[in-house]
PDB file of C-alpha atoms in Angstrom:
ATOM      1  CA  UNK Z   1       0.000   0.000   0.000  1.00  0.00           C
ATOM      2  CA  UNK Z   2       1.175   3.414  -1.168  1.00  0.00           C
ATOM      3  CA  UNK Z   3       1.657   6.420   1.631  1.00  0.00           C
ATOM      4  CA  UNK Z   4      -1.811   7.132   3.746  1.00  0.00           C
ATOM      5  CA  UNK Z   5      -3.278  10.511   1.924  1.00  0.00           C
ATOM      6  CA  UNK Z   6      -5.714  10.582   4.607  1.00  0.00           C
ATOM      7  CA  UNK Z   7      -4.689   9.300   8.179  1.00  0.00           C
ATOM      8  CA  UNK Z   8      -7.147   9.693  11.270  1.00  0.00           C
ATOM      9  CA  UNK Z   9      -5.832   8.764  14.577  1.00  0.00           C
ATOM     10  CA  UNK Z  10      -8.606   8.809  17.858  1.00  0.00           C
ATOM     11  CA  UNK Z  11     -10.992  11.156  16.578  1.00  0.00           C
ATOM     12  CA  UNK Z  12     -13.891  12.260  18.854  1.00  0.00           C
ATOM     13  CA  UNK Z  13     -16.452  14.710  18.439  1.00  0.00           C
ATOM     14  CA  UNK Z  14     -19.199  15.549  20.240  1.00  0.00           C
ATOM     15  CA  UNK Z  15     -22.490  18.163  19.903  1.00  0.00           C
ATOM     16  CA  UNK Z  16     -22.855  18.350  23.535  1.00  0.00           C
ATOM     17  CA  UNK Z  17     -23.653  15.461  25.609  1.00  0.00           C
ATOM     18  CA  UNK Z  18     -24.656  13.664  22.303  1.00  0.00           C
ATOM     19  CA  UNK Z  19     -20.863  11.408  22.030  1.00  0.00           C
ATOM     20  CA  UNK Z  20     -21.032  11.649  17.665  1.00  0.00           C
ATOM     21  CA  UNK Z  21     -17.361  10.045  16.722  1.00  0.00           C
ATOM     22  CA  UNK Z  22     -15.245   7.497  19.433  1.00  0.00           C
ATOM     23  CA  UNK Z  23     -12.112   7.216  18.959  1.00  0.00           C
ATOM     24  CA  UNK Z  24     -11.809   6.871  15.271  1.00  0.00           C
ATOM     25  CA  UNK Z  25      -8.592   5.341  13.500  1.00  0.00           C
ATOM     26  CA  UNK Z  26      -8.217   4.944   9.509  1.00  0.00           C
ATOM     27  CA  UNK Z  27      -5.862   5.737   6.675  1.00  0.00           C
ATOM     28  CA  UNK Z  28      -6.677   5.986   3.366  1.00  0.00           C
ATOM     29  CA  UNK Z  29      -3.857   5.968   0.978  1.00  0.00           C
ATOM     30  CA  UNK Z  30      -3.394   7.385  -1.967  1.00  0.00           C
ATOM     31  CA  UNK Z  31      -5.359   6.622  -4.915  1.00  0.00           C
ATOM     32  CA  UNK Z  32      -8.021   4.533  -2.580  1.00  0.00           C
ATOM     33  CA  UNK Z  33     -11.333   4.596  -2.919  1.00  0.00           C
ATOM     34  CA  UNK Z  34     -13.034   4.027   1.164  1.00  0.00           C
ATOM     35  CA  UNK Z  35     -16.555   4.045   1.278  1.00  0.00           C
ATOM     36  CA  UNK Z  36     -18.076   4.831   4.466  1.00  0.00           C
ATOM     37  CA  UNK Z  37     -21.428   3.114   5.083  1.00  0.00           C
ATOM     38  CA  UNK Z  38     -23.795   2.745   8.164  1.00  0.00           C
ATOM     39  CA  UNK Z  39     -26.669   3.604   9.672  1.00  0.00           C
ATOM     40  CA  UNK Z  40     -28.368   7.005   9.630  1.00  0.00           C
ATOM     41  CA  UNK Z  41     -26.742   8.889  13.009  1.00  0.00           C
ATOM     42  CA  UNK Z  42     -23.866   6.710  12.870  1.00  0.00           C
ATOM     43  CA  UNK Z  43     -21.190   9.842  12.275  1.00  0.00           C
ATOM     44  CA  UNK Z  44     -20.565   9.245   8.848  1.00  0.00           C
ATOM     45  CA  UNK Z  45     -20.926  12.508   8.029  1.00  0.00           C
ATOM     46  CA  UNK Z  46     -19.780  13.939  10.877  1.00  0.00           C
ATOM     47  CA  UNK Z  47     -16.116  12.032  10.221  1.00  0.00           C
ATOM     48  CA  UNK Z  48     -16.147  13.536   6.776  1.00  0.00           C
ATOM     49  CA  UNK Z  49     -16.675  16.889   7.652  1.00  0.00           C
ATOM     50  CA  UNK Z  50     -13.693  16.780  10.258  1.00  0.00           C
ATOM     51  CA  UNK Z  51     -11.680  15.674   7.570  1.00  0.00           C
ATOM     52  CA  UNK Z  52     -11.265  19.199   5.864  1.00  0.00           C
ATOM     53  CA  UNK Z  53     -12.446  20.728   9.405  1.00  0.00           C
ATOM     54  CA  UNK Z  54     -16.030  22.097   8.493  1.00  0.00           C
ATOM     55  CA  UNK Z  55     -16.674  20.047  11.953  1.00  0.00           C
ATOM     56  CA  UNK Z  56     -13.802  20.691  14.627  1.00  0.00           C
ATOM     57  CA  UNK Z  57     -13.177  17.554  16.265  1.00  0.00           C
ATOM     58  CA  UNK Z  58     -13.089  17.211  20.242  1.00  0.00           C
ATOM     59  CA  UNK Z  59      -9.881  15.513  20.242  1.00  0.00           C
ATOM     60  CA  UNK Z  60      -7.600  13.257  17.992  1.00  0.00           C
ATOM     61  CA  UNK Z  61      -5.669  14.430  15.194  1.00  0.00           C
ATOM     62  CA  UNK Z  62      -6.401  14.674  11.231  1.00  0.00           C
ATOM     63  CA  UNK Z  63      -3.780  14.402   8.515  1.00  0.00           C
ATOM     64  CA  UNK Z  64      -4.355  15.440   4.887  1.00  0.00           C
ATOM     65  CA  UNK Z  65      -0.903  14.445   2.891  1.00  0.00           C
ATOM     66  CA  UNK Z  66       1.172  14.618   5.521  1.00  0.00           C
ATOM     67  CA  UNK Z  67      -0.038  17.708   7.207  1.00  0.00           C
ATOM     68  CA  UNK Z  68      -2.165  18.609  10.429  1.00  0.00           C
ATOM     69  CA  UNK Z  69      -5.348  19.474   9.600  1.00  0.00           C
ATOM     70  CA  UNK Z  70      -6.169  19.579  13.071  1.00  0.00           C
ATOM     71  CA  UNK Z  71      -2.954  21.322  14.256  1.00  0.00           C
ATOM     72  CA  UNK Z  72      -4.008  25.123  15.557  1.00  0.00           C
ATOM     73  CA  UNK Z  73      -1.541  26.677  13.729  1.00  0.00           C
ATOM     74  CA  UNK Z  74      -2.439  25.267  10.453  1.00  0.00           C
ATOM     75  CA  UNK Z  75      -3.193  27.128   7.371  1.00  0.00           C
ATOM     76  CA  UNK Z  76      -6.657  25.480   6.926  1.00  0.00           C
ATOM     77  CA  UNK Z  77      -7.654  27.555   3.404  1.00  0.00           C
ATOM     78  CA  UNK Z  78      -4.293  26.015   2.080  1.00  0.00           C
ATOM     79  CA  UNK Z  79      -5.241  22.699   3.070  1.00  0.00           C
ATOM     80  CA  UNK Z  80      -8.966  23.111   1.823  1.00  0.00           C
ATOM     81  CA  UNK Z  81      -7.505  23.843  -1.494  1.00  0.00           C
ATOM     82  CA  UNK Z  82      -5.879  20.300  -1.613  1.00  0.00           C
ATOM     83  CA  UNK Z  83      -9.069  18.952  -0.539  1.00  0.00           C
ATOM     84  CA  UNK Z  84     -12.652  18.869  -2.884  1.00  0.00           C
ATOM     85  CA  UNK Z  85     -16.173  18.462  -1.585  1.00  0.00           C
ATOM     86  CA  UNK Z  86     -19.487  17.051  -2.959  1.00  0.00           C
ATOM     87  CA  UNK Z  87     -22.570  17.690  -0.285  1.00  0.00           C
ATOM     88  CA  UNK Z  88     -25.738  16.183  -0.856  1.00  0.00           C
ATOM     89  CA  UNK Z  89     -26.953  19.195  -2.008  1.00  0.00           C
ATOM     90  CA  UNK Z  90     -25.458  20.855  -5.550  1.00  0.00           C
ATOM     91  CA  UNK Z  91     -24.423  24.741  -3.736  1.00  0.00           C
ATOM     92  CA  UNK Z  92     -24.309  26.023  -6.806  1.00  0.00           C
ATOM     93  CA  UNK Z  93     -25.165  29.649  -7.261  1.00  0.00           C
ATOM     94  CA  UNK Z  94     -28.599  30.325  -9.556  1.00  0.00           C
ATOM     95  CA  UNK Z  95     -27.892  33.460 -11.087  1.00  0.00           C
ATOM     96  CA  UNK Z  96     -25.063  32.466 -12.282  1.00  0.00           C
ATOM     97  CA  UNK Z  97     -23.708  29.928 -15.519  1.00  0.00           C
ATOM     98  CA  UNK Z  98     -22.204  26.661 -15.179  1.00  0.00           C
ATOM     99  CA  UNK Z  99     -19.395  28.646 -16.031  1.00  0.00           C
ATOM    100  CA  UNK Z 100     -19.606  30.993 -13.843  1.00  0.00           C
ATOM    101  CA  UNK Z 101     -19.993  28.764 -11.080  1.00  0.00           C
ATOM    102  CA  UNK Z 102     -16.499  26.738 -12.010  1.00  0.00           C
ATOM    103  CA  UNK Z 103     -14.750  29.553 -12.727  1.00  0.00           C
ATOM    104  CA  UNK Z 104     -16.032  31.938  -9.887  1.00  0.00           C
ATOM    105  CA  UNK Z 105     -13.902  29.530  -7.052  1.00  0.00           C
ATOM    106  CA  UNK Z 106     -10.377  29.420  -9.092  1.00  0.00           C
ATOM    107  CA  UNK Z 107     -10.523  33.306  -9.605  1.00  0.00           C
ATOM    108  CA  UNK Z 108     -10.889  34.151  -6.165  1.00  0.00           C
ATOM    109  CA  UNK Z 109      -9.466  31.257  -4.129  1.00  0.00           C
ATOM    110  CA  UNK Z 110      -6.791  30.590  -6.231  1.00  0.00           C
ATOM    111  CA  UNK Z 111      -6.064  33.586  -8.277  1.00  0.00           C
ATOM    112  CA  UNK Z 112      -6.357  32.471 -11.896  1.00  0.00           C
ATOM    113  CA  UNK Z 113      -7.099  34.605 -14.534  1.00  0.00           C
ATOM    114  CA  UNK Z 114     -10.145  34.858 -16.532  1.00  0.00           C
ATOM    115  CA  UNK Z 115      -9.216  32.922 -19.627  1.00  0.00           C
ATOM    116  CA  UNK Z 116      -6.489  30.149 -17.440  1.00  0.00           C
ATOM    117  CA  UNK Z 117     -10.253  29.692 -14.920  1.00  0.00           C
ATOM    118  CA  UNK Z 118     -12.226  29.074 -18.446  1.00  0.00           C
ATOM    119  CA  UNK Z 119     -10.224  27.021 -20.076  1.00  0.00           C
ATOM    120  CA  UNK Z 120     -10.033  24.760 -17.040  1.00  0.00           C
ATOM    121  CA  UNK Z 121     -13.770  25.036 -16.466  1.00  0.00           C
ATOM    122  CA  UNK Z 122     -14.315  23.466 -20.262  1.00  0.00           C
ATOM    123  CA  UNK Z 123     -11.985  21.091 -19.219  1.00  0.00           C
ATOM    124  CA  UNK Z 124     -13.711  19.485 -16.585  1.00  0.00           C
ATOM    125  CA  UNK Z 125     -17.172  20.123 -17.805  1.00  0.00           C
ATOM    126  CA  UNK Z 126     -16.204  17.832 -20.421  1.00  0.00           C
ATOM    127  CA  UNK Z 127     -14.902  15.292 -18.054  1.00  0.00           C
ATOM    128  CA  UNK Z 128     -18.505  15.229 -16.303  1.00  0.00           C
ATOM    129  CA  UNK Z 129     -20.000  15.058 -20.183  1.00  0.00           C
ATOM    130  CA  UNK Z 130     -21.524  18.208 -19.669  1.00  0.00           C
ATOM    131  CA  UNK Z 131     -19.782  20.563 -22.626  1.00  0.00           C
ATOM    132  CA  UNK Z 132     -22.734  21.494 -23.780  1.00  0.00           C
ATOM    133  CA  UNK Z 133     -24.241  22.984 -20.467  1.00  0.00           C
ATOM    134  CA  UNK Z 134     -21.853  25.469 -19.871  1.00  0.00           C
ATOM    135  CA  UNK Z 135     -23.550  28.600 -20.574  1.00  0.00           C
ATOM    136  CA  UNK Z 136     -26.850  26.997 -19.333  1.00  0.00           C
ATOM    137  CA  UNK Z 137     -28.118  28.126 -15.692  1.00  0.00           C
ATOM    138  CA  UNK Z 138     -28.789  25.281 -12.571  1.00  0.00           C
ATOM    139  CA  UNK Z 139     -32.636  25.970 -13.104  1.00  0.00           C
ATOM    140  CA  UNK Z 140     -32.412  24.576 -16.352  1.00  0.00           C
ATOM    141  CA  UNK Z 141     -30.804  21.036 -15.335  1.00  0.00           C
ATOM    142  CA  UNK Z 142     -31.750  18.159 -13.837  1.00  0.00           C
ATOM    143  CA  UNK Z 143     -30.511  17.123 -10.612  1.00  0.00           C
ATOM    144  CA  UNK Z 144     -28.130  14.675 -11.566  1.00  0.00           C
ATOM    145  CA  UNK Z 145     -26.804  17.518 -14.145  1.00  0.00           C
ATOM    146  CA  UNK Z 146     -26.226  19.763 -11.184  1.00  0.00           C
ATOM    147  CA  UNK Z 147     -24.521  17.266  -9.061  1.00  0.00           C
ATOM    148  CA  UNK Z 148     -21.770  16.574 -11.952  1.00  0.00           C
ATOM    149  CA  UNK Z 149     -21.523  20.162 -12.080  1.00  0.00           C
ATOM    150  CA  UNK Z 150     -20.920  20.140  -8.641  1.00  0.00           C
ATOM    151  CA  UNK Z 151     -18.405  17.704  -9.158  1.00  0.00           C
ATOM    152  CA  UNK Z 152     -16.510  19.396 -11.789  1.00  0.00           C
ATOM    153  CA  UNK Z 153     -16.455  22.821  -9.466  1.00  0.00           C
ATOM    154  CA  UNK Z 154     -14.283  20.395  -7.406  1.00  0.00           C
ATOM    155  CA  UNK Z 155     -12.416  18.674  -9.859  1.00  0.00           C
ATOM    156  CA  UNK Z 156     -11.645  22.505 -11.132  1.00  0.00           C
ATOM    157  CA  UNK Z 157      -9.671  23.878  -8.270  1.00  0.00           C
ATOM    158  CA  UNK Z 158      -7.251  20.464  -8.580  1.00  0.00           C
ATOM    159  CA  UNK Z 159      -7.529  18.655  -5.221  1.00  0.00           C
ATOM    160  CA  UNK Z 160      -5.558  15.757  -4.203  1.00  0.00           C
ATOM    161  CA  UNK Z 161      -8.489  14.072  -2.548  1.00  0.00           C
ATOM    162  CA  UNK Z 162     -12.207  14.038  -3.147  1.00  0.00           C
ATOM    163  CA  UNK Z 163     -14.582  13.998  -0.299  1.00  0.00           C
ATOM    164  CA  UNK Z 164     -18.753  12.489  -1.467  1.00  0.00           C
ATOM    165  CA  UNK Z 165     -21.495  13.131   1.402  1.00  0.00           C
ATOM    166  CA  UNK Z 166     -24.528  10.870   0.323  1.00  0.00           C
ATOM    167  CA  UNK Z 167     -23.865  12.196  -3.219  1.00  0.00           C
ATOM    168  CA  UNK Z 168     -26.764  10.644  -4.382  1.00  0.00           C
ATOM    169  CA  UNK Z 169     -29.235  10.816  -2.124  1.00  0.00           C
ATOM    170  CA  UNK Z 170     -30.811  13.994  -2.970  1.00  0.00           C
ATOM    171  CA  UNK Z 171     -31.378  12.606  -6.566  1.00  0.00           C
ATOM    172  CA  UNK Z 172     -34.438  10.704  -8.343  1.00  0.00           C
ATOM    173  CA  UNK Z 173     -33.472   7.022  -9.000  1.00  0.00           C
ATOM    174  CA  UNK Z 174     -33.177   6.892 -12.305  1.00  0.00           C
ATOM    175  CA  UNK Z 175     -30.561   9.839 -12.191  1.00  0.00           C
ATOM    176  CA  UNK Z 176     -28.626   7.967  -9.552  1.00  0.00           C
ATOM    177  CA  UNK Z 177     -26.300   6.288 -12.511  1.00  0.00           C
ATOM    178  CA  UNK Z 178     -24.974  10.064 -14.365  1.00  0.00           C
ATOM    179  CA  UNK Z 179     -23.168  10.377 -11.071  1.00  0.00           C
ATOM    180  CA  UNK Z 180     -21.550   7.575 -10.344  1.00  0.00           C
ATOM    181  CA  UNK Z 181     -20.598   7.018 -13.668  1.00  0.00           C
ATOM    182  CA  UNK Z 182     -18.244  10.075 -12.993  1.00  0.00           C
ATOM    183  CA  UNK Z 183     -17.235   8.931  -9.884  1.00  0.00           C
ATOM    184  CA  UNK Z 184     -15.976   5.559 -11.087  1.00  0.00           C
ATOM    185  CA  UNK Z 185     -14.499   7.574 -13.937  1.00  0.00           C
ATOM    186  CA  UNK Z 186     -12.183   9.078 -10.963  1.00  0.00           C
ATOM    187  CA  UNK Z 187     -11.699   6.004  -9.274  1.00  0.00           C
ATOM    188  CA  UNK Z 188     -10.429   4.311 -12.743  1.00  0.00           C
ATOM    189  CA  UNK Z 189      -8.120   7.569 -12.727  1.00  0.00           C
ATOM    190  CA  UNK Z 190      -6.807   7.212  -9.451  1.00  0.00           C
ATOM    191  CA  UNK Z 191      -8.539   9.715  -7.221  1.00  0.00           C
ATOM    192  CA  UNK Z 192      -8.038   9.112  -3.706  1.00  0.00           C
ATOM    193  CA  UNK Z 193     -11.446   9.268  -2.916  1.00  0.00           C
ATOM    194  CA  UNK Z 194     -13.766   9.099   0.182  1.00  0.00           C
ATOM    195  CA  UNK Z 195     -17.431   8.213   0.002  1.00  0.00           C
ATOM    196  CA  UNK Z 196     -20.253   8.238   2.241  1.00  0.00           C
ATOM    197  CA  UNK Z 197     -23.016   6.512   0.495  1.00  0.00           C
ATOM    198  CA  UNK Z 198     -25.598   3.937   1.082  1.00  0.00           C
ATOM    199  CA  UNK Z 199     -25.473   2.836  -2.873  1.00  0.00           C
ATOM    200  CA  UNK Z 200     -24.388  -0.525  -2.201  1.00  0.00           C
ATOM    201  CA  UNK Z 201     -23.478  -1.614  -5.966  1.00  0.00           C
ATOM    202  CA  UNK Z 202     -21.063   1.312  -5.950  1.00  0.00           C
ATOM    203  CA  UNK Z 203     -19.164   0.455  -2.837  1.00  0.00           C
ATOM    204  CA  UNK Z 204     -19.162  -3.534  -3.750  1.00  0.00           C
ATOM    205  CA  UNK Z 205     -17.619  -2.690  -7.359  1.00  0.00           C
ATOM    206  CA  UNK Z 206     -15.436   0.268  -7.405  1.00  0.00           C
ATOM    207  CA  UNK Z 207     -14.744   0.551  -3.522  1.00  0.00           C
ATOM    208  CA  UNK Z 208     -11.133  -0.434  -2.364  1.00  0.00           C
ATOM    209  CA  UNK Z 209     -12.362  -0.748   0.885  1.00  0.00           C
ATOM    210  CA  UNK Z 210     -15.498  -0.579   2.981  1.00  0.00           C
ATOM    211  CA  UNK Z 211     -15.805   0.752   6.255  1.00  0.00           C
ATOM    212  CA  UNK Z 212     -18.977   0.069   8.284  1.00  0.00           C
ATOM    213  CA  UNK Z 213     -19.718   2.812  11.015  1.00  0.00           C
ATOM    214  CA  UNK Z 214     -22.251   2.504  13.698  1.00  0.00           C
ATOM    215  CA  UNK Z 215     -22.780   4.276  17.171  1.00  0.00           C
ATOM    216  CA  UNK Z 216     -19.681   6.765  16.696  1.00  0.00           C
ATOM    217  CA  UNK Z 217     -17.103   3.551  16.062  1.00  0.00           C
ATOM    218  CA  UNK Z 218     -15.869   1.647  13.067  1.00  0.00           C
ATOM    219  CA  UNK Z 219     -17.611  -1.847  13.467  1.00  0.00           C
ATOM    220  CA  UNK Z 220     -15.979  -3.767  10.485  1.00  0.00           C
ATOM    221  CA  UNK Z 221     -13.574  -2.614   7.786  1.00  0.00           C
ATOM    222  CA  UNK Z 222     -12.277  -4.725   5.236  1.00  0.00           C
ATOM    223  CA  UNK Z 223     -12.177  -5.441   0.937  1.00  0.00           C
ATOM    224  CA  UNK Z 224     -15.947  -5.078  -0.315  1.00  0.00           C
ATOM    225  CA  UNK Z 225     -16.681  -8.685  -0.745  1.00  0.00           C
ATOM    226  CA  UNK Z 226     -15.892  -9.330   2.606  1.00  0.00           C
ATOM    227  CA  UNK Z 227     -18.202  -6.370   4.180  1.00  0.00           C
ATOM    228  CA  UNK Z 228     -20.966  -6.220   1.833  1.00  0.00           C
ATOM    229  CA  UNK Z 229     -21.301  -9.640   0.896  1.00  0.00           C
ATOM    230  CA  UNK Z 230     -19.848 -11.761   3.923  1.00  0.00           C
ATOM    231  CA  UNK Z 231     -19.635  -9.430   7.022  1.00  0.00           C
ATOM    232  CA  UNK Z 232     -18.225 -10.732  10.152  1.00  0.00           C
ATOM    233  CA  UNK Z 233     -20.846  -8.760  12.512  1.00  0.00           C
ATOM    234  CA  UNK Z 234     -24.023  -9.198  13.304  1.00  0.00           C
ATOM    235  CA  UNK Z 235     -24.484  -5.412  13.585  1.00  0.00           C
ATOM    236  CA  UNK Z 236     -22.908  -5.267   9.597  1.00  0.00           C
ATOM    237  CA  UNK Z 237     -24.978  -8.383   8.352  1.00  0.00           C
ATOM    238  CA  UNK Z 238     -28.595  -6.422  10.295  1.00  0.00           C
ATOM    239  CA  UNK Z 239     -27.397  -3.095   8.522  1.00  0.00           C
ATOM    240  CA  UNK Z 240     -27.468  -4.824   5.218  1.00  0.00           C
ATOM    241  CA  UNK Z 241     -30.312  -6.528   5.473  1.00  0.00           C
ATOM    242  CA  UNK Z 242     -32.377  -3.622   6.862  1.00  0.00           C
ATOM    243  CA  UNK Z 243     -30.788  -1.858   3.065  1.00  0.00           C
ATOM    244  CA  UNK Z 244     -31.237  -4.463   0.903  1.00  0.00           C
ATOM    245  CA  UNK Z 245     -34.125  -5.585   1.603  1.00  0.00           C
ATOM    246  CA  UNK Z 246     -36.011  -2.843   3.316  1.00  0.00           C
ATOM    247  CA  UNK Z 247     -39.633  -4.711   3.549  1.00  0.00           C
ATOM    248  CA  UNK Z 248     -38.272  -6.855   5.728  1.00  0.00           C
ATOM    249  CA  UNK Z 249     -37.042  -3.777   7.842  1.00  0.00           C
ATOM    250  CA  UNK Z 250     -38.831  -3.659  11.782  1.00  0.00           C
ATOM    251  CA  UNK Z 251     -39.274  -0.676  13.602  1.00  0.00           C
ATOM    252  CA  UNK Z 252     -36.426   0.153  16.011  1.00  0.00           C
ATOM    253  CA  UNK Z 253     -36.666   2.365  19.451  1.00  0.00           C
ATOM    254  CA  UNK Z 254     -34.995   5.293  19.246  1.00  0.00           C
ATOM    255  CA  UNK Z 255     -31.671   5.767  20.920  1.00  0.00           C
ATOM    256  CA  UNK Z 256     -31.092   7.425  24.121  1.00  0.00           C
ATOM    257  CA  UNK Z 257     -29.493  10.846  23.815  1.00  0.00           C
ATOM    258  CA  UNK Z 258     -25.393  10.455  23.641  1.00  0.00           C
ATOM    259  CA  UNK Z 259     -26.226   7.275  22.432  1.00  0.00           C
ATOM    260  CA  UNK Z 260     -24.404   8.133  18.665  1.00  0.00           C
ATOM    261  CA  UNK Z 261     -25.350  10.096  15.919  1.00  0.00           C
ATOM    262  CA  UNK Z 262     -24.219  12.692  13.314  1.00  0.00           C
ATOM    263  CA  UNK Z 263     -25.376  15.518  16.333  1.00  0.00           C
ATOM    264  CA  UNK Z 264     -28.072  18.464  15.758  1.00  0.00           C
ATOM    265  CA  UNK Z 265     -28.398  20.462  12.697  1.00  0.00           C
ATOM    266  CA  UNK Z 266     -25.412  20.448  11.313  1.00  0.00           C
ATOM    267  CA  UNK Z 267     -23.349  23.457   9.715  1.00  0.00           C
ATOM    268  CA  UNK Z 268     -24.235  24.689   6.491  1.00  0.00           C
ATOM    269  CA  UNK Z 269     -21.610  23.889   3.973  1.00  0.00           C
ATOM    270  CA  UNK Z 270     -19.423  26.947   2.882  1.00  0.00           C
ATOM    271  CA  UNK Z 271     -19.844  28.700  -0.351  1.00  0.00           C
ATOM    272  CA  UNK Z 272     -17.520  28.232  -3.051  1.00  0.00           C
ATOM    273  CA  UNK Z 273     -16.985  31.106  -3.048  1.00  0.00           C
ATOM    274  CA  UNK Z 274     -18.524  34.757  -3.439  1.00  0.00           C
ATOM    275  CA  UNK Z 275     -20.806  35.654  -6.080  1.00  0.00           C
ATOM    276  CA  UNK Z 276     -19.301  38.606  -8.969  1.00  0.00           C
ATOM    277  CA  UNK Z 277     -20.582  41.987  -7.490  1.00  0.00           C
TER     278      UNK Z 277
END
């Protein structure tokens, strides 16, 4: 295995008495794709987020290619810039093109000119298959078009790892497949690349490795034939079966407060970046 790209050592994080992440441990090296399943209120989300430091973790330490995220005296824009982002939700900005909205973040984050933050844009628009949309606004594309948008943004400002929260969920079913065709395209081109997603077929084909979270911990890691389709735990094997199969699914009582979970209403995801005045 190639150097860890991503290495988490005894991460905790808590919303107030509610205990979200205990004591998590996991390195993801470079070009690996980890996705991070479990049930909702697990702290999937919660670990991603801490990875780039939208969430400040408790205690336990971060590293993003060999530096400290979490260390105070970090220069966290610079490390953000290494680091791309794909939310449930698209974040683009309506009033302006697709364009706009790739070219918008390079110009002001990273200082590129108008033509250098254009060219780029067209670049990765075509990557997504979307060459055609650029001058189109969000309003005018489907969901799944927004989301590879979304992605391209990313792709555009030339991180060395791509963070996915759920980025499917928000999306009708039969638009599910647009984006993960792109994000196998990354895998295939050696992204290192971690993905929080309950799309099972994605994790068991293009996932290097699974990791199943539940109650703040990792339960069971391991290669995706052994998690999704012969897990050691009972917890894994009940997770799965609630998934794939969710007729079968009873309900459960809730859990008591501190009990695990991804915490109250979490913080809204940043901006890309500001809109042209």
């Amino acid at each position: 295995m190639s150097r860890p790209e991503v290495r988490i050592k005894d991460l905790h994080k808590s919303f107030g008495d509610n205990h979200v992440l205990r004591g998590i441990d996991l390195e993801i090296a470079q070009g690996e794709v980890v996705c991070v399943i479990g049930p909702s209120g697990s702290g999937k989300s919660t670990l991603l987020r801490c990875v780039n430091l939208l969430e400040e973790p408790g205690a336990g330490k971060v590293f993003v290619g060999g530096c400290e995220v979490t260390d105070p005296d970090v220069d966290i824009d610079a490390v953000r810039r290494r680091i791309g982002m794909v939310f449930q939700q698209f974040n683009l900005f309506p009033h302006l093109s697709v364009t706009g909205n790739l070219t918008l973040p390079q110009r002001r984050v990273l200082r590129r000119g108008k033509a250098e933050s254009a060219r780029i844009a067209a670049e990765h628009l075509a990557r997504v298959g979307l060459s055609e949309k650029a001058d189109a606004f969000p309003a005018a594309l489907s969901g799944g078009q927004q989301q590879r948008v979304a992605i391209a943004r990313a792709l555009a400002m030339g991180p060395e790892v791509m963070l996915f929260d759920e980025p499917t969920s928000a999306l009708d079913p039969e638009l599910v497949g647009e984006v993960l065709a792109v994000m196998r395209m990354l895998a295939d081109e050696g992204m290192t690349m971690m993905v929080v997603t309950h799309e099972m077929t994605f994790a068991r084909e293009v996932a290097d490795r699974v990791v199943f979270m539940d109650g703040g911990v990792i339960v069971e890691e391991g290669r995706p034939e052994q998690v999704v389709t012969a897990p050691r735990h009972e917890r894994t094997r009940h997770f799965l079966s609630r998934l794939l199969d969710p007729a079968m699914a009873e309900v459960e009582p809730e859990r008591p407060q501190g009990a695990g979970g991804d915490g109250p209403s979490p913080k809204r995801p940043p901006d890309p970046g500001l809109p042209d005045r």
